[in-house]
Structures are given as C-alpha cells and as structure tokens.
Amino acid sequence: MKVIILGCGRVGSTLARLMLRDGHQVTVVDKNIDAFRRLGPEFKGTTIIGNGTDEETLKKAGVESADVFVAVTNGDNTNIMSVQIAKTKFQVPKPLARIYDPIRACAYQELGVDTICTTLIDSRLIRDHLLGRELGLAEDYCSLNDEEAVV
Ligand code: AMP
C-alpha cells in the first residue's frame, strides 16, 4: 500500500518504520526537517518537508494516489483538518486522524472523520494491566462512544 504519514514524532516515525518493514511504500511529511532524524539512517521511504494542511504539500507527498493517510502530529486540529482534506478532496480510501482529546474524537467520528483516540486506548490498556485483567479485543480499547470520553 502507498502510505502517507503526517507528523514525524515518536508515533509517526515508529509507524513509518513498521509499515516499511511490512513492505509498504511510505512517505512521511513533517514541517520540521530535524524530525526526520527519528527515522534513522536506514530509512528507505520518502520524506517531504511542509505543512500537512497545505494541499500542495500533500500533493507532493502523493496524496492523489495514496491508499492510506494517517495524521499523527501533536495538533488535534491539524490532524482533523488534514484527514478531512485527504478524504474529501483527494478521496484517500483509508484516512485516519490520531486525536488526543476524547471529546473531540467522539464528535468528529460522528461527523464522519475517521479518528483514533490514543488517550482512551492508553488509559484503558494501563488500567487493565494494573488490575491484572486479561487484555480485551481491539474494539474494547478503541471504541469512542462511551462515558469514559465525557468529563
Ligand atoms: P510529537 O510531538 O512527538 O507528537 O511530534 C509531532 C510532530 O508533528 C513534530 O515532528 C512536528 O514537527 C509535526 N507537526 C506538527 N504540526 C505539523 C503540521 N501542521 N504539518 C507537518 N508537521 C507537523
């Protein structure tokens, strides 16, 4: 698959290396050139410097023919906005935004933006680990529509 990863932080760079190892074609976009150091010297994918909400940058990254677009910058708004562009403007088949804020993740999911809320996933996993519970299924950790998202 052709995979575009927006944001080359800890998650983005780790995901890029995992996807490459699994044989995918990976392009990583970040506005800060120094961030690409996290990919390591052996990285065989493509790197593009630019703002992930800028359509020209996304085109340079190959969004028009991408199968997957995943936004994992440290900004929820940037992730939501770039995924909406990838989905509606460029019809990327599998767009995904990492959202820290559970409330926003629920709200945008209801609006049709594909989101994953790592705050909820981490909290549930840590709780289960601490309580010595048997781990659940992926959907137990990823679900967005429950009371844990509400404060
Ligand atoms: P982290 O703080 O480890 O989650 O890393 C987030 C990464 O996202 C950093 O490398 C930032 O430079 C990058 N980033 C944040 N906003 C944007 C943006 N609008 N466009 C491209 N990269 C961004």
Coordinates of C-alpha atoms and ligand atoms in Angstrom, one line a residue:
M1 CA 0.0 0.0 0.0
K2 CA 1.0 3.6 -0.5
V3 CA 1.0 5.1 3.0
I4 CA 1.4 8.8 3.9
I5 CA 2.2 9.6 7.5
L6 CA 1.8 13.2 8.6
G7 CA 4.0 14.1 11.6
C8 CA 7.3 12.5 12.2
G9 CA 7.2 12.5 16.0
R10 CA 7.7 9.4 18.1
V11 CA 4.5 7.7 16.8
G12 CA 4.8 8.8 13.2
S13 CA 8.4 7.7 12.9
T14 CA 7.8 4.4 14.6
L15 CA 4.7 3.7 12.5
A16 CA 6.8 4.6 9.3
R17 CA 9.4 2.1 10.2
L18 CA 6.8 -0.6 11.0
M19 CA 5.0 0.0 7.7
L20 CA 8.2 -0.1 5.7
R21 CA 9.2 -3.3 7.4
D22 CA 5.8 -4.8 6.4
G23 CA 6.6 -3.9 2.8
H24 CA 4.6 -0.8 2.2
Q25 CA 5.6 2.3 0.3
V26 CA 5.9 5.0 2.9
T27 CA 6.1 8.8 2.7
V28 CA 6.5 10.9 5.8
V29 CA 5.5 14.6 6.0
D30 CA 6.7 17.0 8.6
K31 CA 7.1 20.8 8.8
N32 CA 10.4 20.4 10.7
I33 CA 13.3 18.8 8.8
D34 CA 15.0 17.8 12.1
A35 CA 12.1 15.5 12.9
F36 CA 13.2 13.1 10.1
R37 CA 16.2 12.2 12.2
R38 CA 13.9 9.9 14.2
L39 CA 13.5 7.7 11.1
G40 CA 17.2 6.6 11.4
P41 CA 19.9 6.4 8.7
E42 CA 18.5 3.1 7.2
F43 CA 15.0 4.6 6.3
K44 CA 14.1 3.7 2.8
G45 CA 10.9 5.7 2.5
T46 CA 10.3 9.3 1.2
T47 CA 10.3 12.4 3.3
I48 CA 8.6 15.7 2.5
I49 CA 9.0 18.9 4.3
G50 CA 5.9 21.0 4.6
N51 CA 2.7 21.8 6.5
G52 CA 0.2 18.9 6.5
T53 CA -2.8 21.2 5.9
D54 CA -1.3 22.6 2.7
E55 CA -2.8 20.9 -0.4
E56 CA 0.4 21.4 -2.4
T57 CA 2.5 19.7 0.3
L58 CA 0.0 16.8 0.3
K59 CA 0.1 16.5 -3.5
K60 CA 3.9 16.5 -3.3
A61 CA 3.6 13.6 -0.9
G62 CA 1.5 11.7 -3.4
V63 CA -1.9 12.1 -1.7
E64 CA -3.7 11.7 -5.1
S65 CA -2.7 8.0 -5.3
A66 CA -2.3 7.1 -1.6
D67 CA -4.2 4.2 -0.1
V68 CA -3.7 5.4 3.5
F69 CA -3.3 8.8 5.0
V70 CA -2.7 8.9 8.7
A71 CA -2.2 12.2 10.7
V72 CA -0.2 11.9 13.9
T73 CA 1.1 15.4 14.5
N74 CA 0.8 16.8 18.0
G75 CA -2.1 19.0 17.0
D76 CA -5.6 17.6 17.0
N77 CA -6.9 20.3 14.8
T78 CA -4.1 19.7 12.2
N79 CA -4.8 16.0 12.2
I80 CA -8.6 16.5 11.8
M81 CA -8.1 19.1 9.1
S82 CA -5.5 17.2 7.0
V83 CA -7.6 14.0 7.2
Q84 CA -10.7 15.8 6.0
I85 CA -8.7 17.2 3.0
A86 CA -7.3 13.7 2.3
K87 CA -10.7 12.1 2.5
T88 CA -13.0 14.7 0.8
K89 CA -10.7 16.4 -1.7
F90 CA -8.4 13.5 -2.7
Q91 CA -10.6 10.5 -1.9
V92 CA -7.9 8.6 0.0
P93 CA -9.6 5.2 0.8
K94 CA -8.3 4.9 4.3
P95 CA -7.8 8.2 6.2
L96 CA -7.2 8.2 10.0
A97 CA -6.6 11.1 12.5
R98 CA -5.0 10.5 15.9
I99 CA -6.9 12.7 18.3
Y100 CA -5.7 13.3 21.9
D101 CA -8.9 14.9 23.2
P102 CA -11.6 12.1 23.7
I103 CA -14.5 14.6 23.4
R104 CA -13.3 15.9 20.1
A105 CA -12.5 12.4 18.9
C106 CA -16.1 11.3 19.6
A107 CA -17.5 14.5 18.0
Y108 CA -15.5 14.2 14.8
Q109 CA -16.1 10.5 14.5
E110 CA -19.9 11.3 14.5
L111 CA -19.2 13.8 11.7
G112 CA -17.5 11.1 9.6
V113 CA -13.9 11.8 10.3
D114 CA -12.0 8.6 11.0
T115 CA -10.4 9.0 14.3
I116 CA -8.4 7.0 16.8
C117 CA -8.1 8.4 20.4
T118 CA -4.9 7.2 21.9
T119 CA -5.7 8.9 25.2
L120 CA -8.6 6.5 25.7
I121 CA -6.7 3.5 24.3
D122 CA -3.7 4.1 26.6
S123 CA -5.9 4.7 29.7
R124 CA -7.9 1.5 29.2
L125 CA -4.8 -0.6 28.5
I126 CA -2.9 0.8 31.5
R127 CA -6.0 0.2 33.7
D128 CA -6.3 -3.4 32.6
H129 CA -2.6 -4.0 33.0
L130 CA -2.6 -2.5 36.5
L131 CA -5.7 -4.6 37.5
G132 CA -4.1 -7.8 36.1
R133 CA -7.1 -8.2 33.8
E134 CA -6.9 -10.3 30.7
L135 CA -6.5 -8.0 27.7
G136 CA -9.6 -7.3 25.7
L137 CA -10.2 -7.0 22.0
A138 CA -9.0 -4.1 19.9
E139 CA -12.5 -2.7 19.8
D140 CA -12.7 -2.7 23.6
Y141 CA -9.8 -0.2 23.6
C142 CA -10.7 1.8 20.5
S143 CA -14.4 2.4 21.0
L144 CA -15.3 6.1 21.2
N145 CA -18.9 6.2 22.2
D146 CA -18.9 5.6 25.9
E147 CA -19.0 7.5 29.1
E148 CA -15.2 7.5 29.5
A149 CA -14.9 10.2 26.9
V150 CA -17.1 12.6 28.8
V151 CA -15.8 14.8 31.6
Ligands
AMP1 P1 5.3 14.6 18.7 O1 5.3 15.9 19.4 O2 6.4 13.6 19.1 O3 3.9 14.0 18.7 O4 5.6 15.0 17.1 C1 4.7 15.7 16.3 C2 5.4 16.0 15.0 O5 4.4 16.7 14.2 C3 6.5 17.0 15.1 O6 7.7 16.5 14.4 C4 6.0 18.3 14.4 O7 7.0 19.0 13.7 C5 5.0 17.7 13.5 N1 3.9 18.7 13.1 C6 3.1 19.4 13.9 N2 2.3 20.2 13.2 C7 2.5 19.9 11.8 C8 2.0 20.4 10.6 N3 1.0 21.3 10.6 N4 2.5 19.9 9.5 C9 3.5 19.0 9.5 N5 4.1 18.5 10.6 C10 3.6 19.0 11.8

